[in-house]
mmCIF file of C-alpha atoms in Angstrom:
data_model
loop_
_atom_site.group_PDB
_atom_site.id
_atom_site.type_symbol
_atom_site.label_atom_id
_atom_site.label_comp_id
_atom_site.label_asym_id
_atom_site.label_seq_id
_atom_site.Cartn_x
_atom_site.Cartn_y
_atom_site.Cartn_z
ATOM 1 C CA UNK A 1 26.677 6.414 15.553
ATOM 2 C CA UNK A 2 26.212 2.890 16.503
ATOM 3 C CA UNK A 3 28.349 -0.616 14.866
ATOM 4 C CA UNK A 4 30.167 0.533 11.613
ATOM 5 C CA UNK A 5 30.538 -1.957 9.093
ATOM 6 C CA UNK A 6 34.344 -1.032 8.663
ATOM 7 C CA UNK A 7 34.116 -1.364 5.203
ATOM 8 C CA UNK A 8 34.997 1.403 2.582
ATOM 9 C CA UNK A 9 32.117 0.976 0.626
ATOM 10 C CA UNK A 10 29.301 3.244 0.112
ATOM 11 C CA UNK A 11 26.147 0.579 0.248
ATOM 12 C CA UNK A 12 27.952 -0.521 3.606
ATOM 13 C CA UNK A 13 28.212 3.324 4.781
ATOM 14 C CA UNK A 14 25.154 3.965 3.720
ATOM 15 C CA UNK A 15 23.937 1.153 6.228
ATOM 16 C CA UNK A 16 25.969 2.626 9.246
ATOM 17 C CA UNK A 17 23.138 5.473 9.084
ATOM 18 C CA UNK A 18 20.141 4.042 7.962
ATOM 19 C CA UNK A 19 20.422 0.071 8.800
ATOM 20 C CA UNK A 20 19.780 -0.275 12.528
ATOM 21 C CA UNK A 21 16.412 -1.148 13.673
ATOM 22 C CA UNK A 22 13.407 1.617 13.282
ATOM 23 C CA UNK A 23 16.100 3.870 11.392
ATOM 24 C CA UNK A 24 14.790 3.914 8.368
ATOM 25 C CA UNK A 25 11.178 3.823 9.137
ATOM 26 C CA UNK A 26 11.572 7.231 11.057
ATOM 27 C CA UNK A 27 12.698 8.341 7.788
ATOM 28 C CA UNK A 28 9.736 7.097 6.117
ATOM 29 C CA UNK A 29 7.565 8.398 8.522
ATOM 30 C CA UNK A 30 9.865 11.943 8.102
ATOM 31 C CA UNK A 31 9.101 11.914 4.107
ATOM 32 C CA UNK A 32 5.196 12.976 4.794
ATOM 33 C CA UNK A 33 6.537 16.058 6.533
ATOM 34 C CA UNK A 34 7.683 17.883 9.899
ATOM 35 C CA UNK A 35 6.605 15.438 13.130
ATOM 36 C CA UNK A 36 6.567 16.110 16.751
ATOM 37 C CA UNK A 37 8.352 13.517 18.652
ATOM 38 C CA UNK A 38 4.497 12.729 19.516
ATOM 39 C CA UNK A 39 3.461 12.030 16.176
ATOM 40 C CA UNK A 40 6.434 9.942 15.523
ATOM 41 C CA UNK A 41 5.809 7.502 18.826
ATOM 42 C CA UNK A 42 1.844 7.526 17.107
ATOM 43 C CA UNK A 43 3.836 6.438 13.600
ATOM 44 C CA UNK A 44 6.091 3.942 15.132
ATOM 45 C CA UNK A 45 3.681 1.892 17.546
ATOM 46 C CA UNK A 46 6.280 -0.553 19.255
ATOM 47 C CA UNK A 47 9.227 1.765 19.273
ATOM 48 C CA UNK A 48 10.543 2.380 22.648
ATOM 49 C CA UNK A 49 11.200 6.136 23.555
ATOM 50 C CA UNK A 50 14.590 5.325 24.480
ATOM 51 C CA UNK A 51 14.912 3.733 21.211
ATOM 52 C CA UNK A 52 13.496 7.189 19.127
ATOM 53 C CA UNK A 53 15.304 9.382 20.829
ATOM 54 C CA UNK A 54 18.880 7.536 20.271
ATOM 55 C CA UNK A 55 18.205 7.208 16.598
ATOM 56 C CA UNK A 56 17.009 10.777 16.185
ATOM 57 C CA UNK A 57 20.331 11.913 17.741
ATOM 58 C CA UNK A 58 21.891 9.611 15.438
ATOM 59 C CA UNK A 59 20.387 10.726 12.274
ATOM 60 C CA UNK A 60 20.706 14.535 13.600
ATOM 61 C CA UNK A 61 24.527 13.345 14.014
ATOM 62 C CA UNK A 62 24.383 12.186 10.397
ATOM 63 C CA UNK A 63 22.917 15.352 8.882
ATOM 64 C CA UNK A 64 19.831 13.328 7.926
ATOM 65 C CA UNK A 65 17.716 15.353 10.079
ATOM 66 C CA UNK A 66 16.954 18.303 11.549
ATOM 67 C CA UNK A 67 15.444 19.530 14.753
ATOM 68 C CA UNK A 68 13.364 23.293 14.638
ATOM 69 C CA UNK A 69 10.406 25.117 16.587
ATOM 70 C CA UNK A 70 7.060 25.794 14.928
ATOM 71 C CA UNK A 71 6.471 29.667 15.115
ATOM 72 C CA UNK A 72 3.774 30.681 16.889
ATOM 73 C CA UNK A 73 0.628 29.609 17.689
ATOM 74 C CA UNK A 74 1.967 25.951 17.417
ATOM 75 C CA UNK A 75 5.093 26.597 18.978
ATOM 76 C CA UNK A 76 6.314 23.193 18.674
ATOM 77 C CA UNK A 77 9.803 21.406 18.043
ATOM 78 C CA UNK A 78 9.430 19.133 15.028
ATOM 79 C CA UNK A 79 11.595 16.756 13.188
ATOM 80 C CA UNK A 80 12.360 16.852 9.416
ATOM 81 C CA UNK A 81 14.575 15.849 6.836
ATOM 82 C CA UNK A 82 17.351 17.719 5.549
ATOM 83 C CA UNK A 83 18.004 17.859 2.262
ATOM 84 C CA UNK A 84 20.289 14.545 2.894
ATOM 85 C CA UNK A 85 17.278 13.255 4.285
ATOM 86 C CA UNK A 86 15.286 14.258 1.131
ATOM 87 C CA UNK A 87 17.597 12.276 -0.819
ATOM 88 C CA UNK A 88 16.652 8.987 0.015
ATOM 89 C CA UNK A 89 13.041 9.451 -0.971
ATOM 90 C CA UNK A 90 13.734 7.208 -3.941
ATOM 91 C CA UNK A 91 15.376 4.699 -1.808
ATOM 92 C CA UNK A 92 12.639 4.527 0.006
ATOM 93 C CA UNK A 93 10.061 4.390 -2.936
ATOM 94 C CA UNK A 94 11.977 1.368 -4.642
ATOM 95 C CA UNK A 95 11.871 -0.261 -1.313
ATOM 96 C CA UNK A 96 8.436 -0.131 -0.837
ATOM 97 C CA UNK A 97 7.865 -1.179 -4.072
ATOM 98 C CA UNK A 98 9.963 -4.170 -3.694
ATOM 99 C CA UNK A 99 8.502 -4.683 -0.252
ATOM 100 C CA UNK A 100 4.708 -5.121 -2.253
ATOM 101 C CA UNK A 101 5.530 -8.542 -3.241
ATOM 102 C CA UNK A 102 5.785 -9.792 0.065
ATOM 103 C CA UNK A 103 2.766 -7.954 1.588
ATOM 104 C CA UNK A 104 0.258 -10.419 1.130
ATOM 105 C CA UNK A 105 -2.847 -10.452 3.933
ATOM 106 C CA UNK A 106 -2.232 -9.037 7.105
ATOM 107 C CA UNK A 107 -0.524 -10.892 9.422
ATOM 108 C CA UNK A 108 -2.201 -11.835 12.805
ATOM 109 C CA UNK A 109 -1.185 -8.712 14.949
ATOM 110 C CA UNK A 110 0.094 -6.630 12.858
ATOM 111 C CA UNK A 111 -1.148 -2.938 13.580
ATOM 112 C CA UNK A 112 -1.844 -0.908 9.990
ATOM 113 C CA UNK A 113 -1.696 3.367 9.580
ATOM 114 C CA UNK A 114 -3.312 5.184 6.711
ATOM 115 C CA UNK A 115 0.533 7.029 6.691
ATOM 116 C CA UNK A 116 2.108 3.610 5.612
ATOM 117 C CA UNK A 117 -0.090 3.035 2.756
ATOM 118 C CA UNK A 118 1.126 6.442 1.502
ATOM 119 C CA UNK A 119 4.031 5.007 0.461
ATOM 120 C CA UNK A 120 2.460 2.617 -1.529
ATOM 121 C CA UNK A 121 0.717 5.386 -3.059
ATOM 122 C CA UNK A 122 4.398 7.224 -3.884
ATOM 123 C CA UNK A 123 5.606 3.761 -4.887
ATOM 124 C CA UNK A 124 2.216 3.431 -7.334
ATOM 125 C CA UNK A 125 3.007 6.595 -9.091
ATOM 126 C CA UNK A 126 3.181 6.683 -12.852
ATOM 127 C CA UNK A 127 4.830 9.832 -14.041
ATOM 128 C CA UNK A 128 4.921 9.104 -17.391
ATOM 129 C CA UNK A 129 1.075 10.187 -17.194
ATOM 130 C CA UNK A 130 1.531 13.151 -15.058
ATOM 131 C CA UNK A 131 3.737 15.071 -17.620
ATOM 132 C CA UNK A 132 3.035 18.962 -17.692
ATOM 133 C CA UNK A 133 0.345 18.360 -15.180
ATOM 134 C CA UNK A 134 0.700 20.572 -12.327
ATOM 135 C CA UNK A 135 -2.067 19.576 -9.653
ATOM 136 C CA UNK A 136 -3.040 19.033 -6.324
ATOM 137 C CA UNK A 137 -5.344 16.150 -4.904
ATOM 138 C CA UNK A 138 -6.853 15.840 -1.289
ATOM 139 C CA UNK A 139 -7.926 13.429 0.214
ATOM 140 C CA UNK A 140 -9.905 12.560 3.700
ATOM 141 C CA UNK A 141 -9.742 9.342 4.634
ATOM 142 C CA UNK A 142 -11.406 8.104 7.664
ATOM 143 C CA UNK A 143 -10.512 11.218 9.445
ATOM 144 C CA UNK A 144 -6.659 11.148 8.366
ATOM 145 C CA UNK A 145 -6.283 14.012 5.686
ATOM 146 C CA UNK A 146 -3.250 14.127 3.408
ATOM 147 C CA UNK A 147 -2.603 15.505 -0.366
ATOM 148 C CA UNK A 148 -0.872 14.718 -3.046
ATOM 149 C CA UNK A 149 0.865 17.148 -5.224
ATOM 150 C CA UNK A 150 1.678 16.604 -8.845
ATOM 151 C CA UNK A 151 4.391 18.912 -10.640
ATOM 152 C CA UNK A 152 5.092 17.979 -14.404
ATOM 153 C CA UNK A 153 5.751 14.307 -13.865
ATOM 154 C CA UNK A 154 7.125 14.122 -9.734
ATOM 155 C CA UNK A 155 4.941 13.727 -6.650
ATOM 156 C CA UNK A 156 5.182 15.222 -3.271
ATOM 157 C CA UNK A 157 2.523 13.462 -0.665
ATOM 158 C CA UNK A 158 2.226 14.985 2.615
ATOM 159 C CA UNK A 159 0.248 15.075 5.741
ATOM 160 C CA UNK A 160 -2.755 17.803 6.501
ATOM 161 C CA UNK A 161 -5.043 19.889 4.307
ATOM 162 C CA UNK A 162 -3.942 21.313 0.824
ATOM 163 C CA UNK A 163 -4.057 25.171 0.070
ATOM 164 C CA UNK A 164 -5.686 24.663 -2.871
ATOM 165 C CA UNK A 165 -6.683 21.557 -4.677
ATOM 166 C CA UNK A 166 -8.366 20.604 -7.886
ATOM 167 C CA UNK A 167 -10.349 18.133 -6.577
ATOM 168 C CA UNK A 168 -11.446 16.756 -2.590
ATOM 169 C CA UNK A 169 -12.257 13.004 -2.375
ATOM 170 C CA UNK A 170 -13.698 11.898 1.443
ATOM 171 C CA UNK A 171 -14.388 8.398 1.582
ATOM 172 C CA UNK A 172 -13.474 5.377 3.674
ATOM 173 C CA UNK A 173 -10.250 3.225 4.192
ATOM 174 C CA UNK A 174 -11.547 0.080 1.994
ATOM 175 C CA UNK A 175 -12.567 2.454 -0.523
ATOM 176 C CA UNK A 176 -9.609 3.981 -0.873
ATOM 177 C CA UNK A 177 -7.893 0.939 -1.302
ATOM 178 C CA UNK A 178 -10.311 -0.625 -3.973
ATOM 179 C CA UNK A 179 -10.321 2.354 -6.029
ATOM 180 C CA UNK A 180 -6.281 2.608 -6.301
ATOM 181 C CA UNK A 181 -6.486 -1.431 -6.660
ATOM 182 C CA UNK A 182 -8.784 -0.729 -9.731
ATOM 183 C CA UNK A 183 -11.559 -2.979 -7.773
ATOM 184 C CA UNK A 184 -13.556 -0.157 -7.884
ATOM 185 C CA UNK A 185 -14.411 2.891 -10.283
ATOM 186 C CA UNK A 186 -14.773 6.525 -8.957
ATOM 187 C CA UNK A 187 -17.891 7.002 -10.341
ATOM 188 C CA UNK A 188 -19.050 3.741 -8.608
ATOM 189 C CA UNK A 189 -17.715 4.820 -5.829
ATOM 190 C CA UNK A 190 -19.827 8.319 -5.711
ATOM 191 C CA UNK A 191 -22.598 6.633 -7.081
ATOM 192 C CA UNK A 192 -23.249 4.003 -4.272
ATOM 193 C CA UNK A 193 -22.342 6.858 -1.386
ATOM 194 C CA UNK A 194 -19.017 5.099 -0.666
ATOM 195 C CA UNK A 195 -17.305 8.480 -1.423
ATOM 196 C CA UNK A 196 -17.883 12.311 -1.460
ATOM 197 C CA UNK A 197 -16.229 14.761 -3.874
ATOM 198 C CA UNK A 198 -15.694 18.276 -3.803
ATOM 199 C CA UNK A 199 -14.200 19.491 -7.395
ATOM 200 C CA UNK A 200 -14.125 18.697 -11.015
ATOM 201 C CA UNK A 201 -14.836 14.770 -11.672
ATOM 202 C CA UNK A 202 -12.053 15.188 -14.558
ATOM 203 C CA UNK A 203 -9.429 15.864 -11.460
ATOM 204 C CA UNK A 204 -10.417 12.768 -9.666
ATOM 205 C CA UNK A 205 -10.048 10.695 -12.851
ATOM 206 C CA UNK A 206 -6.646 11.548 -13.807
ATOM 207 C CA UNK A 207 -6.008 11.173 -9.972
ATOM 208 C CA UNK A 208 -6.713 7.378 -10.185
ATOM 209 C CA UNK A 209 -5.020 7.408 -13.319
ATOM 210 C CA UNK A 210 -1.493 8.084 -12.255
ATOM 211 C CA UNK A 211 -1.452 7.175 -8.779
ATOM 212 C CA UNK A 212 -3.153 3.689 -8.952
ATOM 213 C CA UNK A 213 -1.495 0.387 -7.824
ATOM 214 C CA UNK A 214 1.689 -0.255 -9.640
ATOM 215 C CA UNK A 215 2.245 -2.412 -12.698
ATOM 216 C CA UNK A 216 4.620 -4.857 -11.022
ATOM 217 C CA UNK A 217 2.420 -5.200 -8.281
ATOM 218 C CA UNK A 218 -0.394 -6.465 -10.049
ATOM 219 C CA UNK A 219 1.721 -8.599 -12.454
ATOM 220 C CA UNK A 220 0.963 -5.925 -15.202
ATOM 221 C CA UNK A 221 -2.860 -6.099 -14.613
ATOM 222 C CA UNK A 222 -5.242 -3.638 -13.378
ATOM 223 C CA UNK A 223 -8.384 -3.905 -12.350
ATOM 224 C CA UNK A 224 -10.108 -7.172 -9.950
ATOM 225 C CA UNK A 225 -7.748 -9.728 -12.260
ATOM 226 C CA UNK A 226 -4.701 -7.630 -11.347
ATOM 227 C CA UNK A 227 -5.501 -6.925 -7.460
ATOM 228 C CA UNK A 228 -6.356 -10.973 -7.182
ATOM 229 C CA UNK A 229 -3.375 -11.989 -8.903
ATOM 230 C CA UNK A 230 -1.165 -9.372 -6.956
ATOM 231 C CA UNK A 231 -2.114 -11.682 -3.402
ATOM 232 C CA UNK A 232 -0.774 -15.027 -5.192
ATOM 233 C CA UNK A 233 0.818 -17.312 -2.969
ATOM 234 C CA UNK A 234 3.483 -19.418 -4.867
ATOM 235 C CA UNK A 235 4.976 -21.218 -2.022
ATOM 236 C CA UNK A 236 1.469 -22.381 -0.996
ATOM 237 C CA UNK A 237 0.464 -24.443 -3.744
ATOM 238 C CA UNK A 238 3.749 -25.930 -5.050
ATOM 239 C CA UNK A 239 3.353 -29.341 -7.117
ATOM 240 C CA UNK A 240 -0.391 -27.960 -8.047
ATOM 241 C CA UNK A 241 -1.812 -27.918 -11.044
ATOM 242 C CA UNK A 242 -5.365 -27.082 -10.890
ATOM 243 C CA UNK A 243 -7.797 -23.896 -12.566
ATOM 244 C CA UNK A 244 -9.408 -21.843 -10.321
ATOM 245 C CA UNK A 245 -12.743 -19.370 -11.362
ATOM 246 C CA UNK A 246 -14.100 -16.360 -9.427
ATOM 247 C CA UNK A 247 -17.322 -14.816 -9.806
ATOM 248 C CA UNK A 248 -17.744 -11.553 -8.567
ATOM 249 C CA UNK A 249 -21.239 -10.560 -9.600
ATOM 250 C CA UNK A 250 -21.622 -10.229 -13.430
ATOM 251 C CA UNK A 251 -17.316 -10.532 -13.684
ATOM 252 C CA UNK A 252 -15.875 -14.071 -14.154
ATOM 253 C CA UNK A 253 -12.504 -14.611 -14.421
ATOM 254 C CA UNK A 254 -10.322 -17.670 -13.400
ATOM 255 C CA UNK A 255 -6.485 -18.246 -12.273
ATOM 256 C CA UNK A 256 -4.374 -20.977 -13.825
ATOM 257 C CA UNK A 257 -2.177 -22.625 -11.432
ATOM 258 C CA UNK A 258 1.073 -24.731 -12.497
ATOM 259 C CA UNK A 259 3.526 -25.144 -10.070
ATOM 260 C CA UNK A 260 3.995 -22.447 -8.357
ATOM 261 C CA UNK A 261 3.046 -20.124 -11.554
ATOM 262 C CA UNK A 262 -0.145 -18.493 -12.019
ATOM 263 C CA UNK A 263 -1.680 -17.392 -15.152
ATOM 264 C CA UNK A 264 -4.799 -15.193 -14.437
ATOM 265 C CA UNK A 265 -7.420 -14.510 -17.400
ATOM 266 C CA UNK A 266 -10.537 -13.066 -17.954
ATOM 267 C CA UNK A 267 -13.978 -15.112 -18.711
ATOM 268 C CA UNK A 268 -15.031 -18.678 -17.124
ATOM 269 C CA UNK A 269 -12.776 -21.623 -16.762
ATOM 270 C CA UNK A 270 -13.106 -24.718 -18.876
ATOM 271 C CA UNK A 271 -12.878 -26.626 -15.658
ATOM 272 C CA UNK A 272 -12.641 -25.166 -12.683
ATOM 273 C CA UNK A 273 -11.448 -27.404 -9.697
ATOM 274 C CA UNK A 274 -12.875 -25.044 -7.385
ATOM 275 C CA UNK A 275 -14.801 -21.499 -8.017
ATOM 276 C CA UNK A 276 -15.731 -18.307 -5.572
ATOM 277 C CA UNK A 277 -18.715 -17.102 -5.479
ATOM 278 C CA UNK A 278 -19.055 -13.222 -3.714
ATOM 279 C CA UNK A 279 -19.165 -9.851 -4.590
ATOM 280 C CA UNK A 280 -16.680 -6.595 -4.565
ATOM 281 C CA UNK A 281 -17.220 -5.744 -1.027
ATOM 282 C CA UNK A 282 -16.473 -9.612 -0.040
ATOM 283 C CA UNK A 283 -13.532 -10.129 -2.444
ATOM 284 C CA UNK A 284 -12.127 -6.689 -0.430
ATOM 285 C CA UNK A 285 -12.509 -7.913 2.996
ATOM 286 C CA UNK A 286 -11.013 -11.423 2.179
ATOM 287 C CA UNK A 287 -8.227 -10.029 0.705
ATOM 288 C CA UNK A 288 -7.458 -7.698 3.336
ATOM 289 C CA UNK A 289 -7.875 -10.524 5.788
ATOM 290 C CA UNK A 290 -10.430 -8.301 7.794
ATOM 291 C CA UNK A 291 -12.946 -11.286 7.074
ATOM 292 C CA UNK A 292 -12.469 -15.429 7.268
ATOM 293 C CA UNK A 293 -13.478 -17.466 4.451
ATOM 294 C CA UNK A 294 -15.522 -19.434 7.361
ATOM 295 C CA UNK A 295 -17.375 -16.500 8.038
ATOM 296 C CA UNK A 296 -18.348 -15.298 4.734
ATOM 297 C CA UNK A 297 -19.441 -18.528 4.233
ATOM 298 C CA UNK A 298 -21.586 -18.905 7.004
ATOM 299 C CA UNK A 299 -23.002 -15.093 6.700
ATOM 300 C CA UNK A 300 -23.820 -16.130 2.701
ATOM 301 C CA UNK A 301 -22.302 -13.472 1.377
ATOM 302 C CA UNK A 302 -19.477 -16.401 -0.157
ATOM 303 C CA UNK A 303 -20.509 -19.113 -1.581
ATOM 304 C CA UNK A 304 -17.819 -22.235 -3.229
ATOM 305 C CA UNK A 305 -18.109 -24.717 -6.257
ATOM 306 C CA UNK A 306 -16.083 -27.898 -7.106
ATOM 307 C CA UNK A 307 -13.893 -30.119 -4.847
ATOM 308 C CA UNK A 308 -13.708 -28.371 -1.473
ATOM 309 C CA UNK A 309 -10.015 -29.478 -0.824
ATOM 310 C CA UNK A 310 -9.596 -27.440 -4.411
ATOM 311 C CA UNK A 311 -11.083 -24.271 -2.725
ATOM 312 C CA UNK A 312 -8.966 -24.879 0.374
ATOM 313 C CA UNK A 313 -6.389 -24.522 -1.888
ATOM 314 C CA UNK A 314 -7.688 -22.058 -4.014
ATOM 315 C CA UNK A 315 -7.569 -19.770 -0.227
ATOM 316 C CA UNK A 316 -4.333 -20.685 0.075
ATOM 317 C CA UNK A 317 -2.580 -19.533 -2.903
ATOM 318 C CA UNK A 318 -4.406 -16.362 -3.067
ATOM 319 C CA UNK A 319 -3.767 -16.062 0.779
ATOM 320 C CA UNK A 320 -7.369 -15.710 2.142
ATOM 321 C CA UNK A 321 -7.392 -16.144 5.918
ATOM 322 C CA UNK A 322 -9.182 -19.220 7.294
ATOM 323 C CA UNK A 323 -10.292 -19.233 10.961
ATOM 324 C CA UNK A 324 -8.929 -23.231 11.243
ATOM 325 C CA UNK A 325 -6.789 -23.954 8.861
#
C-alpha cells in the first residue's frame, strides 16, 4: 500500500485503502460489474495507466478486488469486487448522494459518462416503495445499455442487457435525465417520440416511481419546482433579496430569494424582479449547461421580464451558464 495514516482508527484505515487519488472511483466504476482494464481506462478518462495499474495491485493487495478470466468465447481477464469490495456499495451511495449538492452545471471541461449518472440513480433509490417488488428494468440509453434490478426493497444496477425484464425503455440522454428529475412524464415522453418502450406501461411507472431523483436533492420537491430548486446557488446571490418567476409553457412558478435562502413555490409571483420565459426542452439544456442563456436568447426559444441585472442574477443563483459573464 501507499502513505498509512499511522493512526489506529478505522475511518483513518479505511482511508489507507480507499483515499488516494482515483481509488475510490475504480471502485465505483467496479460496482456496475466485471471491467477489462480497457473499460476501466474508458471509465476513468485522465487516469494514467501507470496510475490504474498501481492502484489495482493495491486494492488486489487489500482484498478489495479480484482479478479472473472470462470463459470462453470472451476469454478476457476482468476486474471485480470481492465481497470486501461489495461492502462499500453504501459508502459509495451516501457519497454520491452527498456529492449532489455540489453538482451544480457542468463545469467548463469536465468530460460526463452515462456510468456516472448510475450512481445517482443508486443514490435516488427509494426502497420504501420497492417493498415485495421483485423486478427488472432496462434501459438503452444513447447506445449505453444497463438494468436495474429490484429485489423486495434493494437495487442492483449493472452494465449490459437484462435476461429478462418487465419493461425496456430506449430513449435519449436528456430524456433520461428529465424523466428521473420529474421534468418530464413517461407518457409524455412516449407520446412526443422522445422514448420507445418495450413492456407493460405499469413497469415503467413504478420504475420512475422508486428510482427518481432523491428527496434531499430536490429540497423535498419533485417535479420542474424541485429539479430548479435542486441547481440553487447560495453563495451567488448573498445579501439578495429579490422574487424570481419562471414560465415554462402553461407552468408558472417563482423562487423566493433571502439571503442566501430560497423558498421555491408554485403559481406567479406578486412581483417578480426578473421572470424566464422558455419551455421544458430549454429549461433542460440551461440547466445542464449544454446551452448559454445568450444563446437561447438570441435563438428565441428564452425570452426575460423585469430588471435585467435581476435576471443576471436570477442565472446566477440557479447557476445557468452565461457566455460573458
Amino acid at each position: 500500500m501507499g502513505r498509512s495514516y499511522d493512526q489506529f482508527c478505522p475511518a483513518a484505515r479505511a482511508l489507507d485503502v480507499i483515499g488516494g487519488r482515483w481509488t475510490l472511483l475504480i471502485v465505483r466504476e467496479l460496482l456496475l460489474g466485471p471491467k477489462r482494464y480497457t473499460d476501466l481506462v474508458a471509465g476513468l478518462p485522465g487516469i494514467g495507466p501507470n496510475v490504474l495499474a498501481e492502484r489495482l495491485r493495491e486494492l488486489g493487495g487489500a482484498g478489495v478486488v479480484s482479478r479472473s478470466r472470462l470463459p470462453p468465447p470472451a476469454a478476457s481477464t476482468v476486474y471485480e469486487l470481492t465481497a470486501l469490495g461489495e461492502a462499500m456499495r453504501p459508502v459509495v451511495d451516501e457519497l454520491t448522494r452527498w456529492g449532489l449538492r455540489f453538482l451544480g452545471a457542468p463545469r467548463p471541461g469536465e468530460r460526463f459518462r452515462l456510468g456516472w449518472l448510475l450512481g445517482c440513480v443508486r443514490a435516488g433509490f427509494r426502497p420504501e416503495l420497492a417493498r415485495g417488488l421483485h423486478e427488472t428494468y432496462e434501459f438503452r440509453v444513447d447506445g449505453d445499455v444497463f438494468h436495474l434490478r429490484v429485489d423486495d426493497g434493494t437495487l442492483d444496477v449493472r452494465h449490459g442487457a437484462a435476461g429478462e425484464a418487465a419493461c425496456v425503455v430506449s430513449t435519449d440522454l436528456a430524456t433520461f435525465m428529465a424523466v428521473g428529475a420529474r421534468l418530464l412524464t413517461v407518457e409524455e415522453a412516449l407520446e412526443r417520440g422522445l422514448a420507445q418502450l418495450e413492456g407493460g406501461p405499469d413497469a415503467v411507472a413504478r420504475a420512475v416511481s422508486i428510482l427518481g431523483a432523491h428527496l434531499e436533492a430536490t429540497n423535498g420537491r419533485y417535479g420542474i419546482i424541485g429539479a430548479v430548486g435542486a441547481t440553487f446557488r447560495p453563495d451567488a446571490v448573498r445579501g439578495v433579496r429579490e422574487t424570481y418567476e419562471f414560465r415554462i409553457g402553461d407552468f408558472l412558478f417563482h423562487a423566493r430569494v433571502d439571503e442566501g435562502t430560497v423558498e421555491m413555490n408554485q403559481g406567479p409571483a406578486p412581483d417578480p424582479a426578473a421572470a424566464l420565459i422558455t419551455d421544458l426542452a430549454t429549461l433542460l439544456q440551461l440547466g445542464a449547461g449544454t446551452l448559454t442563456l445568450e444563446d437561447a436568447f438570441a435563438g428565441g426559444s428564452a425570452t426575460a421580464e423585469g430588471d435585467p441585472e435581476a435576471s443576471l442574477r436570477m442565472a446566477a443563483a440557479f447557476g445557468v451558464v452565461l457566455a460573458d459573464p
